[in-house]
Amino acid sequence: MDDETVGAGLTTGALARRLGVSPTTLRSWDRRYGLGPAARADGRHRRWTPDDVAVLEAMCRLTSSGVPPAEAARTARDATHPPADRAPAPAPRSRAPGALPLGDVRAECRGLARAAVRLDAPAVEEQLDGVVAEYGITVAWQDVMAPALHAVGRKWVSSGDRYIEVEHLLSWHVSTALRRHTPRLGPPGTPVTGPVLLACAPDEQHTLPLEALNAALVQHGIPTRMFGSAVPADALAAAVRRLGPAAVVLWSQARATASLPLARHVAGIEWGVRGARGQTLMMLGGPGWAGRSCQGMLRPTGLADALDTLTAAYGTEAGRDLTPVRVRAEPVHSSPRAR
């Protein structure tokens, strides 16, 4: 029952997810600094009351801002339960980055962000595996991973290079989690007809949204070929001719990397014997394409939209029937920012 609430309080697992720390960290703070639960249900289960949670939330804020754990523990206790004869001690000042600008997001996203700011790699990994297992790739990406990554990016821009280590750690673990939860495509040598080809535009290095889409497609039984970052134009065209993909997803994070001439060239490539020529469905992903005239090419609004469109191109939402069907791309003049 460690992952459920017990009575009026929270269990260690539930509290750990809420705070973005591992249960081991909570037990360590209890043992080292006395930040344990005020009560135990039936004398065994650890039950954390609202007052306990307030102390630990203060502890997380302080350690995230660079305050040493022992000092943060003393300050958290005094701030939430000050002695009657003196005012609460002021929080120690730190030049380390503060909390991320998250806005209205899921509790799991806040927990992930707190763990990332503390550079608590085990907790980040545990949070990511937990949200993927509970919600699946699509919801985990759109509601937890992407908002946390965007918040890190905004904080980095406003704080300078002080925050780059948080972005690197979080990006690494998001990529690792997505690959860990991507099923195998099939036995080596299995012929695959008409896969979905995923590639970044030349000079584009941001691959995480494509990794999320790749994982979601494979989970739905859709064959893919993931090419990753900065695919040269000639190499992309050669891969399209060689594979004959049912769809190509071309990602551009920035306007500077979004090349409409390249997208039109790839969309126009044909293959196969005369009289039975094939042509790919072209999908443009990422904010780099915003405001561009993408007539005849698809512009998904996010991961769920891209997944729905591509699974429909294979004739089934579940991905069981892998016979590609042609989906007509409606003219798109403007669309919300792709995630």
XYZ file of C-alpha atoms in Angstrom:
339
model
C 0.000 0.000 0.000
C 3.037 2.274 -0.250
C 1.652 3.960 -3.345
C -1.735 4.887 -1.919
C -3.080 7.283 0.659
C -3.778 5.769 4.047
C -6.462 7.338 6.176
C -6.016 11.112 6.292
C -2.365 11.081 5.284
C -0.123 10.158 2.388
C 2.012 7.069 2.124
C 5.697 7.361 1.305
C 5.208 6.375 -2.347
C 2.403 8.890 -2.922
C 4.362 11.658 -1.224
C 7.509 10.824 -3.184
C 5.624 11.196 -6.477
C 4.119 14.471 -5.317
C 7.480 15.951 -4.335
C 9.560 14.468 -7.140
C 11.911 12.551 -4.896
C 12.495 8.845 -4.438
C 11.091 6.990 -1.400
C 14.704 6.249 -0.469
C 15.377 9.997 -0.267
C 12.436 10.499 2.095
C 13.651 7.701 4.340
C 17.161 9.162 4.275
C 15.863 12.614 5.297
C 13.937 10.975 8.124
C 17.000 9.099 9.340
C 19.515 11.944 8.969
C 17.508 15.065 9.750
C 14.428 13.874 11.614
C 11.995 14.837 8.839
C 9.846 11.768 9.352
C 6.081 11.251 9.499
C 4.261 12.342 12.611
C 2.265 9.117 12.762
C 2.275 5.556 11.521
C -0.947 3.758 10.637
C -1.365 0.540 12.633
C 2.103 1.166 14.015
C 3.677 0.072 10.685
C 2.671 2.126 7.633
C 4.266 5.553 7.380
C 1.526 8.186 7.137
C 2.499 11.729 6.224
C 0.175 14.474 7.509
C -0.347 17.882 5.856
C 2.116 19.397 8.363
C 4.719 16.777 7.395
C 4.128 17.545 3.726
C 4.599 21.293 4.339
C 7.987 20.659 5.963
C 9.114 18.446 3.103
C 7.893 20.876 0.445
C 10.009 23.566 2.125
C 12.926 21.112 2.227
C 12.571 20.500 -1.524
C 12.407 24.216 -2.333
C 15.528 24.938 -0.309
C 17.613 22.053 -1.629
C 16.503 22.887 -5.190
C 17.870 26.429 -4.712
C 21.268 25.123 -3.624
C 20.975 25.112 0.181
C 22.884 22.196 1.796
C 20.471 19.491 3.023
C 21.308 19.763 6.744
C 20.800 23.533 6.732
C 17.682 23.198 4.588
C 16.205 20.689 7.058
C 16.705 23.042 10.020
C 15.217 25.965 8.103
C 12.260 23.915 6.844
C 11.375 22.800 10.377
C 11.709 26.310 11.823
C 9.779 27.924 8.947
C 6.794 25.597 9.274
C 6.902 25.044 13.055
C 8.692 28.045 14.582
C 9.410 28.020 18.341
C 6.937 30.144 20.286
C 9.596 32.566 21.543
C 11.066 33.614 18.194
C 10.092 34.409 14.640
C 10.748 31.978 11.783
C 14.336 31.958 10.589
C 14.797 33.570 7.160
C 15.508 31.134 4.370
C 19.187 30.928 3.446
C 20.044 32.830 0.301
C 21.566 31.037 -2.625
C 22.748 32.079 -6.052
C 21.622 28.754 -7.527
C 18.619 28.735 -9.916
C 15.164 28.778 -8.388
C 11.954 26.918 -9.204
C 10.871 26.329 -12.783
C 8.065 28.424 -14.347
C 5.591 25.577 -14.819
C 2.129 27.127 -14.604
C -0.919 24.836 -14.409
C 0.458 21.325 -14.918
C 0.019 17.830 -13.533
C 1.468 17.085 -10.106
C 3.787 14.542 -11.757
C 5.259 17.318 -13.919
C 6.054 19.401 -10.846
C 7.622 16.379 -9.213
C 9.765 15.717 -12.288
C 10.858 19.365 -12.445
C 11.832 19.422 -8.763
C 13.882 16.266 -9.178
C 15.618 17.705 -12.257
C 16.480 20.974 -10.514
C 18.068 19.000 -7.669
C 19.970 16.951 -10.287
C 18.510 13.894 -8.553
C 18.991 11.408 -11.393
C 17.470 8.360 -9.611
C 14.325 10.347 -8.797
C 14.083 11.708 -12.375
C 14.346 8.174 -13.743
C 11.754 6.860 -11.299
C 9.346 9.711 -12.089
C 9.648 9.165 -15.849
C 9.154 5.404 -15.668
C 6.168 5.933 -13.384
C 4.309 8.370 -15.653
C 4.928 6.266 -18.779
C 3.710 3.134 -17.004
C 0.612 4.906 -15.641
C -0.423 7.139 -18.559
C 1.343 5.805 -21.654
C 3.757 7.575 -23.978
C 1.383 10.181 -25.412
C 0.046 11.595 -22.144
C 3.415 11.248 -20.418
C 5.056 13.297 -23.166
C 2.398 15.972 -23.622
C 1.437 16.495 -19.968
C 4.643 15.757 -18.063
C 7.856 15.531 -20.109
C 7.328 18.356 -22.622
C 6.088 20.960 -20.079
C 9.053 20.218 -17.814
C 11.494 20.498 -20.732
C 9.915 23.754 -21.902
C 10.116 25.189 -18.379
C 13.805 24.273 -18.182
C 14.385 25.994 -21.509
C 12.607 29.165 -20.406
C 14.547 29.221 -17.132
C 17.819 28.719 -18.977
C 17.083 31.686 -21.242
C 16.248 33.921 -18.273
C 19.075 32.726 -16.016
C 21.933 32.279 -18.452
C 24.085 29.178 -18.548
C 23.481 28.430 -14.855
C 20.605 26.150 -15.818
C 22.125 24.234 -18.709
C 23.120 21.296 -16.505
C 19.450 20.778 -15.550
C 18.389 20.761 -19.197
C 21.104 18.297 -20.134
C 20.266 15.914 -17.290
C 16.515 16.042 -17.917
C 16.902 15.647 -21.693
C 19.195 12.655 -21.273
C 16.795 10.863 -18.942
C 13.715 11.677 -21.052
C 15.474 10.224 -24.103
C 16.555 7.174 -22.110
C 13.029 6.606 -20.782
C 11.481 6.906 -24.247
C 13.904 4.383 -25.699
C 13.460 2.050 -22.760
C 9.708 2.025 -23.355
C 9.965 1.577 -27.144
C 9.204 -2.056 -28.091
C 11.449 -3.881 -30.512
C 10.444 -3.453 -34.150
C 10.684 -7.168 -34.880
C 13.237 -9.904 -35.564
C 16.276 -8.890 -37.646
C 15.699 -9.321 -41.350
C 11.911 -8.974 -41.121
C 10.799 -7.111 -44.280
C 8.910 -3.940 -43.545
C 6.866 -2.219 -46.250
C 6.102 1.456 -46.010
C 7.442 2.462 -42.586
C 7.093 5.932 -41.111
C 10.396 7.770 -41.570
C 11.230 10.259 -38.800
C 14.018 12.789 -39.291
C 15.138 16.221 -38.218
C 15.771 18.829 -40.873
C 19.406 19.582 -41.717
C 21.078 21.568 -38.888
C 18.250 20.641 -36.475
C 19.502 18.926 -33.304
C 16.303 18.632 -31.219
C 15.178 15.001 -31.393
C 13.111 14.405 -28.248
C 9.673 15.087 -29.840
C 10.548 12.654 -32.643
C 11.714 10.080 -30.093
C 8.349 10.373 -28.329
C 6.443 9.931 -31.601
C 8.658 6.993 -32.581
C 7.984 5.242 -29.266
C 4.225 5.844 -29.549
C 4.079 4.579 -33.142
C 6.002 1.394 -32.361
C 3.741 0.754 -29.368
C 0.815 0.912 -31.807
C 2.473 -1.602 -34.107
C 3.460 0.921 -36.788
C 6.881 0.237 -38.365
C 9.267 3.183 -38.194
C 12.715 4.277 -39.256
C 14.223 6.822 -36.875
C 17.042 8.918 -38.350
C 17.407 11.475 -35.570
C 19.109 14.846 -35.730
C 20.449 16.923 -38.615
C 19.786 14.598 -41.557
C 21.417 16.018 -44.718
C 18.985 16.756 -47.533
C 20.602 14.327 -49.972
C 20.649 11.536 -47.382
C 16.980 12.100 -46.553
C 15.987 11.957 -50.226
C 18.041 8.783 -50.745
C 16.398 7.116 -47.726
C 12.926 7.966 -49.047
C 13.711 6.426 -52.432
C 15.201 3.319 -50.831
C 12.466 2.705 -48.231
C 9.319 3.945 -49.974
C 7.868 5.170 -46.649
C 4.155 5.553 -46.079
C 4.894 8.852 -44.328
C 7.813 11.159 -43.594
C 7.835 13.282 -40.442
C 10.280 16.177 -40.765
C 10.977 18.027 -37.513
C 12.172 21.628 -37.154
C 12.377 23.222 -33.737
C 13.434 26.637 -35.063
C 12.365 28.673 -38.078
C 15.982 28.805 -39.252
C 16.049 25.029 -39.783
C 12.625 24.692 -41.447
C 13.220 24.370 -45.209
C 10.011 24.339 -47.244
C 11.876 23.614 -50.501
C 13.293 20.462 -48.892
C 9.882 19.425 -47.576
C 8.295 19.919 -51.003
C 11.116 17.997 -52.669
C 10.716 15.032 -50.307
C 6.930 15.089 -50.685
C 7.304 14.933 -54.453
C 9.652 11.937 -54.568
C 8.132 8.895 -56.295
C 9.260 5.285 -56.357
C 8.176 1.949 -57.725
C 7.434 0.598 -61.183
C 5.719 2.653 -63.863
C 1.974 2.530 -63.441
C 2.218 1.794 -59.721
C 4.263 4.700 -58.470
C 4.213 5.493 -54.774
C 4.463 8.836 -52.993
C 4.878 9.643 -49.329
C 2.530 11.410 -46.934
C 4.475 14.475 -45.721
C 4.083 15.631 -42.126
C 5.841 18.740 -40.788
C 6.391 18.769 -37.029
C 7.730 21.438 -34.708
C 7.370 25.180 -34.112
C 9.855 25.972 -36.883
C 7.098 25.546 -39.492
C 4.687 27.964 -37.798
C 3.456 30.714 -40.104
C 4.718 28.949 -43.238
C 2.506 28.079 -46.198
C 2.490 24.284 -45.922
C -0.253 23.570 -48.457
C -0.582 19.875 -49.237
C 1.417 18.828 -46.183
C 0.154 17.880 -42.740
C 0.846 20.030 -39.676
C -0.120 18.160 -36.487
C -0.967 20.150 -33.375
C 0.891 17.778 -31.076
C 1.895 14.198 -30.436
C -1.659 12.877 -30.085
C -2.720 14.509 -33.359
C 0.329 13.134 -35.210
C -0.263 9.673 -33.770
C -3.952 9.676 -34.741
C -3.144 10.748 -38.293
C -0.370 8.218 -38.834
C -2.260 5.292 -37.352
C -5.209 6.252 -39.580
C -2.832 6.128 -42.536
C -2.298 2.469 -41.686
C -6.032 1.811 -41.551
C -6.394 1.142 -37.850
C -6.043 2.957 -34.559
C -4.629 -0.123 -32.885
C -1.971 -0.646 -35.511
C -2.902 -4.283 -36.090
C -3.609 -3.943 -39.816
C -0.339 -2.628 -41.225
C -1.510 -2.103 -44.808
C -0.949 1.600 -45.530
C -3.868 3.627 -46.808
C -3.502 6.952 -48.524
C -4.593 9.897 -46.397
C -5.307 13.086 -48.300
C -3.478 16.076 -46.828
C -5.786 19.084 -46.608
C -4.293 22.525 -47.248
C -2.984 23.956 -44.005
C -2.388 27.714 -43.832
C -1.822 28.072 -40.093
C -1.853 25.771 -37.110
C -1.135 25.779 -33.405
C 2.431 25.329 -32.318
C 3.493 21.667 -32.560
C 4.997 20.128 -29.508
